[in-house]
XYZ file of C-alpha atoms in Angstrom:
702
model
C 100.185 -7.787 112.353
C 103.536 -9.346 111.969
C 106.778 -9.195 113.827
C 108.345 -10.496 117.100
C 105.992 -10.674 120.153
C 107.744 -9.206 123.230
C 104.804 -8.771 125.745
C 105.847 -5.198 126.481
C 102.236 -4.294 127.250
C 102.082 -6.840 130.130
C 105.318 -5.565 131.521
C 103.958 -2.021 131.352
C 100.807 -3.022 133.166
C 102.815 -4.759 135.878
C 105.047 -1.737 136.278
C 102.148 0.712 136.435
C 100.353 -1.528 138.965
C 103.351 -1.560 141.288
C 103.867 2.159 140.945
C 100.228 2.838 141.784
C 100.363 0.493 144.860
C 103.372 2.345 146.204
C 102.384 5.907 145.418
C 98.585 6.159 145.123
C 97.146 3.536 147.509
C 96.283 4.944 150.998
C 98.470 3.565 153.756
C 95.445 2.427 155.813
C 94.154 0.309 152.920
C 97.631 -0.973 152.354
C 98.552 -1.957 155.936
C 95.129 -2.655 157.500
C 95.843 -6.387 158.275
C 99.093 -5.510 159.978
C 97.403 -2.803 162.041
C 94.823 -5.304 163.256
C 97.558 -7.704 164.295
C 99.483 -4.932 166.065
C 96.327 -3.702 167.838
C 95.500 -7.218 168.941
C 98.991 -7.768 170.346
C 98.802 -4.446 172.209
C 95.442 -5.351 173.749
C 96.716 -8.787 174.732
C 99.824 -7.333 176.349
C 97.848 -4.670 178.213
C 95.251 -7.150 179.349
C 97.725 -9.724 180.657
C 100.726 -7.700 181.775
C 99.788 -7.818 185.460
C 99.701 -11.628 185.238
C 103.343 -11.600 184.142
C 104.757 -8.817 186.303
C 106.525 -10.510 189.270
C 105.114 -8.151 191.886
C 101.526 -9.049 190.982
C 101.628 -12.469 189.329
C 103.218 -14.172 192.339
C 100.526 -12.819 194.653
C 97.747 -13.806 192.275
C 99.062 -17.347 191.810
C 99.544 -17.758 195.559
C 96.033 -16.487 196.253
C 94.460 -18.803 193.682
C 96.361 -21.756 195.125
C 95.245 -20.982 198.695
C 91.690 -20.241 197.570
C 91.283 -23.608 195.891
C 92.624 -25.466 198.921
C 90.390 -23.525 201.293
C 87.359 -24.228 199.128
C 88.027 -27.959 199.090
C 89.276 -28.303 202.682
C 87.438 -30.901 204.825
C 87.536 -28.355 207.646
C 85.479 -25.924 205.525
C 83.006 -28.695 204.787
C 82.752 -29.516 208.483
C 82.218 -25.865 209.430
C 79.534 -25.437 206.771
C 77.785 -28.645 207.761
C 77.521 -27.492 211.362
C 76.081 -24.158 210.218
C 73.578 -25.710 207.831
C 72.472 -28.206 210.474
C 71.743 -25.561 213.122
C 68.233 -24.937 214.368
C 66.834 -22.106 216.418
C 68.121 -23.810 219.565
C 71.666 -22.977 220.557
C 74.255 -25.701 220.309
C 76.181 -26.791 223.364
C 79.449 -25.004 224.127
C 81.393 -28.035 222.933
C 80.044 -27.588 219.392
C 80.191 -23.778 219.315
C 82.735 -23.460 216.518
C 83.409 -21.191 213.580
C 80.451 -21.040 211.246
C 79.946 -19.533 207.796
C 76.899 -18.841 205.638
C 76.632 -17.173 202.309
C 74.703 -14.418 200.566
C 74.665 -13.518 196.879
C 76.215 -10.548 195.102
C 75.694 -9.477 191.517
C 78.253 -11.101 189.277
C 80.458 -8.897 187.144
C 83.061 -10.285 184.784
C 86.507 -9.742 186.272
C 89.993 -10.343 185.008
C 91.176 -12.556 187.883
C 91.608 -16.222 186.892
C 89.899 -18.699 189.252
C 90.456 -22.382 189.861
C 88.046 -24.885 188.469
C 84.868 -24.590 190.506
C 84.507 -27.336 193.031
C 81.139 -28.675 194.091
C 80.984 -29.167 197.837
C 80.073 -32.596 199.014
C 77.049 -33.291 201.149
C 77.710 -31.731 204.547
C 79.067 -34.175 207.018
C 79.852 -33.617 210.663
C 82.331 -36.446 210.744
C 85.394 -35.933 212.848
C 88.519 -34.846 211.007
C 91.384 -37.276 211.083
C 94.837 -36.150 212.191
C 96.150 -35.569 208.649
C 93.177 -33.422 207.617
C 93.485 -31.456 210.844
C 97.160 -30.739 210.171
C 96.373 -29.657 206.592
C 93.688 -27.264 207.816
C 96.094 -25.915 210.426
C 98.660 -25.250 207.692
C 95.989 -23.444 205.653
C 95.239 -21.133 208.568
C 98.932 -20.257 208.744
C 99.141 -19.658 204.983
C 96.080 -17.411 204.971
C 97.424 -15.474 207.948
C 100.827 -14.921 206.321
C 99.307 -14.106 202.917
C 96.996 -11.545 204.488
C 99.836 -9.943 206.440
C 101.965 -9.703 203.284
C 99.292 -8.512 200.839
C 97.399 -6.099 203.085
C 100.490 -3.951 203.445
C 100.389 -2.653 199.849
C 98.113 -1.908 196.888
C 100.242 -2.904 193.905
C 97.543 -5.253 192.534
C 94.878 -2.575 192.713
C 97.148 0.092 191.220
C 98.282 -2.150 188.392
C 94.737 -3.216 187.550
C 93.487 0.370 187.676
C 96.261 1.626 185.390
C 95.767 -1.274 183.015
C 92.031 -0.578 182.713
C 92.528 3.148 182.142
C 95.200 2.423 179.526
C 92.896 -0.020 177.712
C 90.090 2.554 177.626
C 92.409 5.220 176.245
C 93.738 2.865 173.595
C 90.236 1.797 172.682
C 89.136 5.407 172.165
C 92.234 6.257 170.135
C 92.101 3.153 167.935
C 88.351 3.406 167.401
C 88.537 7.068 166.383
C 91.294 6.739 163.842
C 89.963 3.447 162.435
C 86.483 4.908 162.002
C 87.987 7.948 160.321
C 90.162 5.942 157.904
C 87.904 3.046 156.998
C 86.466 5.147 154.134
C 89.912 5.273 152.524
C 89.593 1.707 151.328
C 88.469 1.836 147.605
C 88.400 -0.714 144.848
C 89.324 1.865 142.104
C 92.330 4.007 142.896
C 93.226 6.996 140.598
C 96.915 7.155 139.914
C 99.229 9.541 138.138
C 102.534 8.083 136.936
C 104.942 9.998 134.674
C 105.347 7.329 132.008
C 104.169 9.234 128.912
C 107.388 8.526 127.033
C 106.985 4.836 127.630
C 103.244 4.297 127.443
C 101.863 7.529 126.069
C 99.735 8.122 129.249
C 100.180 9.812 132.633
C 96.837 9.108 134.326
C 95.608 5.625 135.200
C 92.775 3.964 137.171
C 94.209 1.059 139.134
C 92.151 -1.438 141.114
C 92.740 -2.640 144.755
C 91.671 -6.240 144.472
C 91.230 -6.797 148.274
C 89.490 -3.512 148.934
C 86.052 -5.086 149.198
C 87.293 -7.716 151.675
C 89.300 -5.203 153.724
C 86.315 -2.855 153.899
C 84.046 -5.568 155.290
C 86.723 -6.730 157.725
C 87.338 -3.164 158.936
C 83.645 -2.696 159.716
C 83.548 -6.043 161.535
C 86.719 -5.117 163.407
C 85.144 -1.865 164.558
C 82.089 -3.758 165.800
C 84.186 -6.190 167.832
C 86.281 -3.287 169.042
C 83.108 -1.593 170.236
C 82.099 -4.654 172.242
C 85.565 -4.794 173.782
C 85.333 -1.083 174.558
C 82.026 -1.552 176.334
C 83.628 -4.142 178.647
C 86.495 -1.740 179.324
C 84.118 1.074 180.190
C 82.053 -1.229 182.376
C 85.191 -2.400 184.191
C 86.207 1.223 184.697
C 82.726 1.986 186.044
C 83.012 -1.019 188.395
C 86.361 0.235 189.646
C 84.993 3.675 190.541
C 81.498 2.629 191.620
C 82.586 1.675 195.165
C 85.864 1.500 197.119
C 87.622 -1.741 196.211
C 90.428 -1.336 198.732
C 88.055 -2.284 201.539
C 86.171 -5.554 201.877
C 83.575 -6.180 204.560
C 82.319 -9.552 205.782
C 79.435 -7.861 207.585
C 76.733 -9.929 205.888
C 78.616 -13.142 206.685
C 78.981 -12.101 210.314
C 75.285 -11.278 210.568
C 74.110 -14.514 208.993
C 76.460 -16.831 210.855
C 76.802 -15.038 214.170
C 80.606 -15.100 213.948
C 81.674 -11.666 215.022
C 85.414 -12.139 214.663
C 85.731 -12.363 210.862
C 87.789 -9.221 210.177
C 87.240 -6.722 207.407
C 90.268 -6.492 205.121
C 91.844 -3.765 203.025
C 94.259 -2.928 200.184
C 95.217 -5.710 197.787
C 93.708 -8.432 199.962
C 90.327 -6.694 199.748
C 90.752 -6.157 196.007
C 91.341 -9.808 195.140
C 88.304 -10.761 197.224
C 86.193 -8.218 195.282
C 87.453 -9.721 192.040
C 86.732 -13.279 193.113
C 83.228 -12.196 194.114
C 82.549 -11.281 190.491
C 83.223 -14.884 189.543
C 81.412 -16.569 192.437
C 80.877 -15.067 195.884
C 80.824 -18.588 197.354
C 84.619 -18.666 197.127
C 85.213 -15.629 199.330
C 82.604 -16.722 201.833
C 84.069 -20.176 202.243
C 87.452 -18.474 202.415
C 86.157 -16.476 205.411
C 86.262 -19.670 207.487
C 90.044 -19.365 207.513
C 89.984 -15.729 208.605
C 88.010 -16.485 211.754
C 89.947 -16.900 214.983
C 86.985 -18.783 216.421
C 87.280 -21.309 213.628
C 91.053 -21.522 214.075
C 90.694 -22.036 217.820
C 88.133 -24.762 217.274
C 90.417 -26.515 214.792
C 93.320 -26.203 217.220
C 91.061 -27.713 219.848
C 90.207 -30.691 217.639
C 93.867 -31.267 216.805
C 94.725 -31.077 220.500
C 92.043 -33.605 221.322
C 93.441 -35.980 218.685
C 97.018 -35.523 219.915
C 96.214 -35.799 223.619
C 93.603 -38.491 224.230
C 92.487 -39.149 227.788
C 94.613 -42.312 228.101
C 97.772 -40.418 227.173
C 96.972 -37.665 229.669
C 96.251 -40.205 232.378
C 99.835 -41.460 232.042
C 101.102 -37.964 232.993
C 99.435 -38.007 236.406
C 101.933 -37.574 239.259
C 101.747 -37.316 243.019
C 102.423 -33.869 244.501
C 104.202 -33.401 247.864
C 100.779 -32.601 249.316
C 99.506 -35.996 248.145
C 97.325 -34.776 245.288
C 97.201 -36.381 241.827
C 98.557 -33.660 239.520
C 98.204 -33.356 235.749
C 100.940 -31.065 234.383
C 100.547 -29.697 230.834
C 103.544 -27.822 229.404
C 103.786 -25.628 226.304
C 100.659 -26.796 224.501
C 98.841 -24.543 221.997
C 95.696 -24.809 224.107
C 93.805 -26.841 226.673
C 92.568 -30.212 225.327
C 88.952 -31.057 226.098
C 90.141 -34.567 226.914
C 91.653 -33.161 230.130
C 88.173 -33.158 231.604
C 87.820 -36.886 230.974
C 90.642 -37.602 233.447
C 88.224 -37.344 236.356
C 90.711 -38.533 238.976
C 92.718 -35.293 238.604
C 93.003 -33.387 241.888
C 95.564 -30.764 240.806
C 95.761 -29.212 237.322
C 98.952 -27.356 236.376
C 98.987 -25.355 233.129
C 102.394 -23.989 232.144
C 103.059 -21.777 229.115
C 99.817 -22.673 227.384
C 98.371 -20.321 224.761
C 94.885 -18.836 224.885
C 93.446 -21.074 227.577
C 89.688 -20.970 228.052
C 88.320 -23.160 230.818
C 84.962 -24.496 229.577
C 81.984 -25.749 231.619
C 83.370 -29.265 231.100
C 85.579 -28.559 234.128
C 82.624 -29.662 236.247
C 83.541 -33.245 235.288
C 86.671 -32.955 237.444
C 84.768 -33.636 240.640
C 87.979 -34.107 242.652
C 89.733 -30.949 241.424
C 90.949 -28.817 244.328
C 94.122 -27.156 243.023
C 94.839 -25.112 239.886
C 98.253 -23.731 238.877
C 98.673 -21.177 236.068
C 102.343 -20.718 235.202
C 102.729 -17.842 232.676
C 99.377 -18.911 231.365
C 96.646 -16.230 231.324
C 93.377 -18.138 231.406
C 89.802 -17.130 230.709
C 86.867 -18.798 232.389
C 83.344 -19.118 231.067
C 80.525 -18.190 233.422
C 79.363 -21.757 234.049
C 82.967 -22.798 234.743
C 83.429 -19.952 237.212
C 80.346 -21.053 239.127
C 81.826 -24.517 239.559
C 85.344 -23.319 240.435
C 83.986 -20.821 242.930
C 82.579 -23.654 245.017
C 85.208 -26.364 244.532
C 88.645 -24.784 244.014
C 90.685 -24.598 247.213
C 94.249 -23.849 246.040
C 95.335 -21.505 243.239
C 98.901 -20.800 242.105
C 99.661 -18.077 239.553
C 103.088 -17.289 238.138
C 103.257 -14.209 235.907
C 105.637 -11.761 234.246
C 103.167 -8.874 234.185
C 100.556 -8.219 236.843
C 97.980 -7.871 234.040
C 98.302 -11.601 233.456
C 96.489 -12.247 236.733
C 92.885 -12.896 235.673
C 90.289 -10.893 237.569
C 88.010 -13.923 237.959
C 90.494 -15.187 240.572
C 89.118 -12.732 243.116
C 85.575 -14.072 242.817
C 86.557 -17.557 244.042
C 84.774 -17.342 247.343
C 85.794 -20.856 248.375
C 89.514 -20.298 247.760
C 91.640 -21.144 250.798
C 95.178 -20.805 249.380
C 96.481 -18.225 246.907
C 100.092 -18.208 245.708
C 101.202 -15.297 243.486
C 104.667 -15.439 241.874
C 105.768 -12.454 239.799
C 106.686 -8.780 239.847
C 104.119 -6.356 241.208
C 104.085 -2.572 241.090
C 106.354 -0.923 243.657
C 103.525 1.467 244.431
C 101.389 -1.041 246.247
C 98.654 1.505 246.896
C 97.968 1.675 243.163
C 98.035 -2.056 242.643
C 94.473 -2.981 241.753
C 95.304 -6.672 241.874
C 96.272 -6.655 245.540
C 93.306 -4.391 246.292
C 91.043 -7.215 245.141
C 92.409 -9.592 247.789
C 89.787 -8.425 250.255
C 87.151 -10.183 248.129
C 88.558 -13.603 249.087
C 86.573 -14.161 252.245
C 87.751 -17.753 252.853
C 91.465 -17.205 252.220
C 93.704 -18.861 254.817
C 97.092 -19.054 253.057
C 98.654 -16.249 251.006
C 102.044 -16.410 249.259
C 103.537 -13.346 247.530
C 106.774 -14.065 245.711
C 107.522 -10.654 244.295
C 109.465 -7.416 244.845
C 107.407 -5.625 247.484
C 108.850 -2.779 249.516
C 106.122 -3.005 252.132
C 103.471 -5.439 253.218
C 100.286 -4.389 251.372
C 97.498 -2.932 253.484
C 95.052 -5.276 251.771
C 96.812 -8.173 253.480
C 95.584 -6.714 256.756
C 92.082 -6.587 255.282
C 92.018 -10.385 255.148
C 93.442 -10.609 258.672
C 90.241 -12.001 260.100
C 90.779 -15.336 258.383
C 94.428 -15.447 257.168
C 96.441 -18.170 258.913
C 99.641 -18.238 256.852
C 101.508 -15.446 255.079
C 104.616 -15.987 252.963
C 106.467 -13.033 251.437
C 109.373 -14.113 249.208
C 110.957 -10.914 248.010
C 113.826 -12.047 245.787
C 116.315 -9.747 247.560
C 114.267 -6.530 247.492
C 114.387 -4.815 250.874
C 111.122 -5.015 252.788
C 110.899 -1.709 254.638
C 107.393 -1.425 256.068
C 105.771 -4.259 257.992
C 103.281 -2.403 260.164
C 100.385 -4.154 258.458
C 101.523 -7.403 260.111
C 100.300 -6.195 263.485
C 96.691 -6.634 262.420
C 97.154 -10.314 261.519
C 96.129 -11.464 264.969
C 95.126 -14.966 263.834
C 98.284 -15.589 261.822
C 99.959 -18.911 262.663
C 102.719 -19.168 260.029
C 104.833 -16.249 258.799
C 107.570 -16.500 256.149
C 109.668 -13.449 255.245
C 112.189 -14.922 252.811
C 114.897 -12.953 250.975
C 113.520 -9.618 252.209
C 116.963 -8.158 253.119
C 115.946 -7.849 256.782
C 118.729 -6.868 259.170
C 116.723 -7.519 262.337
C 113.701 -9.492 263.369
C 110.753 -7.146 262.612
C 109.095 -5.698 265.717
C 105.675 -6.189 264.150
C 106.168 -9.945 264.581
C 106.240 -9.706 268.374
C 102.552 -8.757 268.566
C 101.366 -11.903 266.776
C 100.054 -13.850 269.742
C 98.932 -16.867 267.708
C 102.170 -17.223 265.737
C 103.425 -20.821 265.652
C 106.051 -20.718 262.876
C 108.452 -17.914 261.904
C 110.738 -18.360 258.893
C 113.316 -15.644 258.092
C 115.359 -17.532 255.525
C 117.997 -15.789 253.366
C 117.941 -12.339 254.937
C 120.769 -10.155 256.262
C 120.447 -10.910 259.969
C 123.722 -10.368 261.858
C 122.315 -10.312 265.348
C 119.179 -11.694 266.935
C 119.328 -9.934 270.310
C 115.647 -9.020 269.995
C 114.783 -12.711 270.036
C 113.809 -12.228 273.679
C 110.691 -10.402 272.497
C 109.508 -13.582 270.800
C 108.571 -14.881 274.232
C 105.344 -12.893 273.806
C 104.509 -15.267 270.955
C 103.629 -17.981 273.415
C 102.555 -20.469 270.767
C 105.779 -20.182 268.728
C 107.154 -23.677 268.149
C 109.129 -23.361 264.898
C 111.857 -20.756 264.379
C 113.894 -20.807 261.172
C 116.744 -18.320 260.948
C 118.732 -20.230 258.345
C 120.878 -18.796 255.522
C 121.774 -15.536 257.333
C 124.898 -13.926 258.805
C 124.230 -14.644 262.505
C 127.489 -14.762 264.494
C 126.225 -15.813 267.912
C 123.136 -17.025 269.760
C 122.047 -14.776 272.664
C 121.704 -16.417 276.077
C 118.106 -15.291 276.479
C 117.050 -17.781 273.827
C 116.209 -19.893 276.873
C 113.048 -17.776 277.203
C 111.561 -19.568 274.168
C 110.403 -22.533 276.179
C 107.896 -23.722 273.572
C 110.380 -24.143 270.676
C 110.200 -27.542 269.010
C 112.151 -26.748 265.841
C 115.124 -24.407 265.508
C 116.993 -23.968 262.226
C 120.215 -21.953 262.408
C 122.062 -23.703 259.598
C 124.253 -21.797 257.122
C 125.169 -18.923 259.452
C 128.487 -17.915 261.069
C 127.941 -19.207 264.590
C 131.133 -19.943 266.539
C 129.899 -20.922 270.005
C 126.778 -22.657 271.281
C 125.603 -21.157 274.573
C 124.517 -23.730 277.187
C 121.289 -21.744 277.585
C 120.255 -22.941 274.125
C 119.645 -26.400 275.539
C 117.206 -25.103 278.123
C 114.660 -25.136 275.309
C 113.814 -28.633 276.419
C 110.951 -29.183 273.990
C 113.266 -29.090 270.945
C 112.632 -31.984 268.569
C 114.464 -30.606 265.520
C 117.779 -28.739 265.801
C 119.735 -27.823 262.666
C 123.144 -26.172 263.243
C 124.858 -27.395 260.076
C 127.283 -25.317 258.024
C 128.441 -22.923 260.750
C 131.838 -22.540 262.430
C 131.104 -24.470 265.625
C 134.112 -26.160 267.267
C 132.510 -27.619 270.356
C 129.138 -28.950 271.490
C 128.354 -28.231 275.166
C 127.547 -31.275 277.356
C 124.217 -29.607 278.219
C 122.906 -30.995 274.953
C 122.027 -34.136 276.894
C 119.109 -32.231 278.448
C 117.214 -32.373 275.136
C 115.391 -35.623 275.792
C 112.745 -34.828 273.138
C 115.362 -34.316 270.378
C 114.741 -36.427 267.266
C 116.706 -34.533 264.582
C 120.187 -33.066 265.049
C 122.306 -31.708 262.176
C 125.900 -30.585 262.800
C 127.191 -31.109 259.271
C 129.895 -28.798 257.910
C 131.374 -27.471 261.180
C 134.800 -27.835 262.845
C 133.954 -30.404 265.527
C 136.843 -32.565 266.737
C 135.018 -34.350 269.500
C 131.481 -35.048 270.719
C 130.324 -34.991 274.334
C 129.124 -38.305 275.716
C 126.002 -36.492 276.914
C 124.884 -36.298 273.311
C 124.038 -39.991 273.447
C 121.610 -39.384 276.299
C 119.227 -38.110 273.626
C 117.864 -41.574 273.021
C 114.952 -40.427 270.882
C 117.287 -39.269 268.115
C 116.195 -40.602 264.738
C 118.472 -38.471 262.519
C 122.043 -37.536 263.398
C 124.120 -35.658 260.809
C 127.823 -35.283 261.655
C 129.374 -35.221 258.188
C 132.164 -32.877 256.998
C 133.710 -32.235 260.418
C 137.083 -33.123 261.967
C 135.945 -36.019 264.159
C 138.557 -38.723 264.713
C 136.542 -41.173 266.779
C 132.975 -42.103 267.518
C 131.996 -43.030 271.060
C 130.820 -46.616 271.627
C 127.872 -45.071 273.440
C 126.279 -44.484 270.076
C 124.823 -47.939 270.534
C 122.350 -46.443 273.021
C 120.580 -44.587 270.167
C 118.235 -47.447 269.398
C 115.776 -45.176 267.516
C 118.447 -43.953 265.065
C 117.263 -44.286 261.468
C 119.630 -41.965 259.624
C 123.312 -41.463 260.470
C 125.684 -39.299 258.417
C 129.426 -39.604 259.090
C 130.998 -39.035 255.677
C 133.771 -36.450 255.443
C 135.468 -36.941 258.860
C 138.795 -38.463 260.006
C 137.667 -41.786 261.402
C 139.998 -44.775 261.303
C 137.472 -47.309 262.499
C 133.834 -47.435 263.455
C 132.678 -48.803 266.808
C 131.035 -52.247 266.602
C 128.361 -50.901 268.983
C 126.671 -49.525 265.878
C 125.121 -52.952 265.699
C 122.988 -52.008 268.715
C 121.261 -49.290 266.688
C 118.516 -51.692 265.703
C 116.609 -49.195 263.554
C 119.662 -48.162 261.485
C 119.952 -49.721 258.033
C 122.538 -49.362 255.301
C 120.258 -47.118 253.227
C 120.228 -44.553 256.042
C 123.930 -44.863 256.876
C 126.201 -42.405 255.025
C 129.906 -43.249 255.454
C 132.940 -44.076 253.327
C 132.962 -47.627 252.033
C 136.409 -48.281 253.498
C 135.150 -47.439 256.980
C 132.122 -49.637 256.536
C 134.467 -52.546 255.994
C 135.976 -52.056 259.477
C 132.738 -53.171 261.093
C 132.304 -56.803 262.175
C 130.642 -59.085 259.665
C 127.508 -59.591 261.746
C 127.047 -55.815 262.100
C 127.405 -55.341 258.346
C 124.904 -58.110 257.710
C 122.427 -56.584 260.113
C 122.797 -53.166 258.482
C 122.173 -54.762 255.095
C 118.929 -56.372 256.188
C 115.818 -55.052 254.526
C 113.294 -53.143 256.540
């Protein structure tokens, strides 16, 4: 053959090959690699979408973070060590803390990522330091907030359920059409191309060079797809096999004896089910931070670290009654170290949370008084036994009557009970006051409340009650008939009860020694004559009222030793007042008195006289016959001179003259040998008018 070679045959072959690839080759054989890539991307997206969706990913990441910290917390290790070290004997109450133990569940592969598994160290019962205690406390708060936030919804469960169902559907669809089309991959592909004018042929047999490889890969792909499908079906079976929106710690509670680990629900339960499929140890160690017992024990340890006995001992103060008082204010609990301060005689707990008085209280051998101010307290049985025999005084301040603990009424040795708070107006239905009759040794009862009548139960303790104080905060006290049965009563206080007259029930109290009617609405006290039947009455306090005058028959009260009529509207003092010759204490301050009768000199037993805040312009010389006076208050009057006879008051210890119109002071003040500068209240300019020797004597130390 001769001629020019133009390779037209190769060009024809190349053309026919391309035409056959485009027109005759099956699309599955043509695009199989791309389908595999697309399928893989779809499966990846469906399998990981809930890790990227903000509503689920944030919760998952937060849970994993908390879970890892809880697993590795020293507090968890301590709790587990105490559980593992327990024997059949019960531990002492001091070591009765939150405990956890673990059982095994069958592992199932889940989709929830978990932190790197941490191997717990050898259990150690060492005491947590302050930093570890604070970290554990923060974990309790995080778990509590996470639970509150996640338990409200089921977005995690819903998303996971939908994702699994979608994966199963896609698996079925992809498997079916791939299995149906895998036979379309052939090495030899018949092809008809209309090229007879160019090549002389219309029918060709083209070859798919990668058909053998694609066929093997398709079969392998279907096998892997089948394995993936089995996991999807198994996950779907796991989802429907049991309810995953509820999680019970029943086995943990049974094994550890901790009955307060709560069952959880919704998404919180779901993530715990998922983590169980990885390792159930995680959820069971996590349970330590769901237990209130464990949290209370941790709080107790932190309190003990923060409030050692030496620090508490510095807070001891003397009460007006002479007791050593330890006052704790706004603490999250009651430190055990309190019971190491054995010199405590009075314990005051104010605004403390969840107080439980343990048997350790028996260490406070000198404890006689307990005050609970807005602090509901529980008492263990052994503690109650000790308090029943040793506690003498109990004060309770409350906002709701339900805050009064019922164990109070089993304190058979209690002698004083002071209740401050609002009680039910229907006293007959007040179960708290009904329980008063159980206090067989009660001698002093204080009710600072809003009563409309004296409770009948007060009369039930009449056989031993010696002092009754009703402080009513302005509520009108209407019925006082129950007072008649208090035959042994010595002290009676009816303060701020809106009384307009002295109650008639008082006149039958033969043993009454002190009557206090402070801050009522008394305008007249004409019935004071009936108090003569109270032959032992020695103290009468009618202060802070609206009394305009003193009746003449006050002279009938021969046994009075103290009379308080300060802060009334008294204009005139009747001479008959001073026939109460046993008076030692007379307070007439802040009235409208303009003159003191000379009969005041009859009061030879008088030691305290207060006339502050009146309109006195002069004093009778007979006043200075009262030579036993130790306190004389004459401030804020209109006095212009002071009699030299004041020097006869040799027992005078306190003298108040400030707020008058004196020009000079008598030098006879130097004869008041018991008067010192610390007890002398007068303007500095007037003090300078005294002779130098008098000033020096007043300045001498006692």
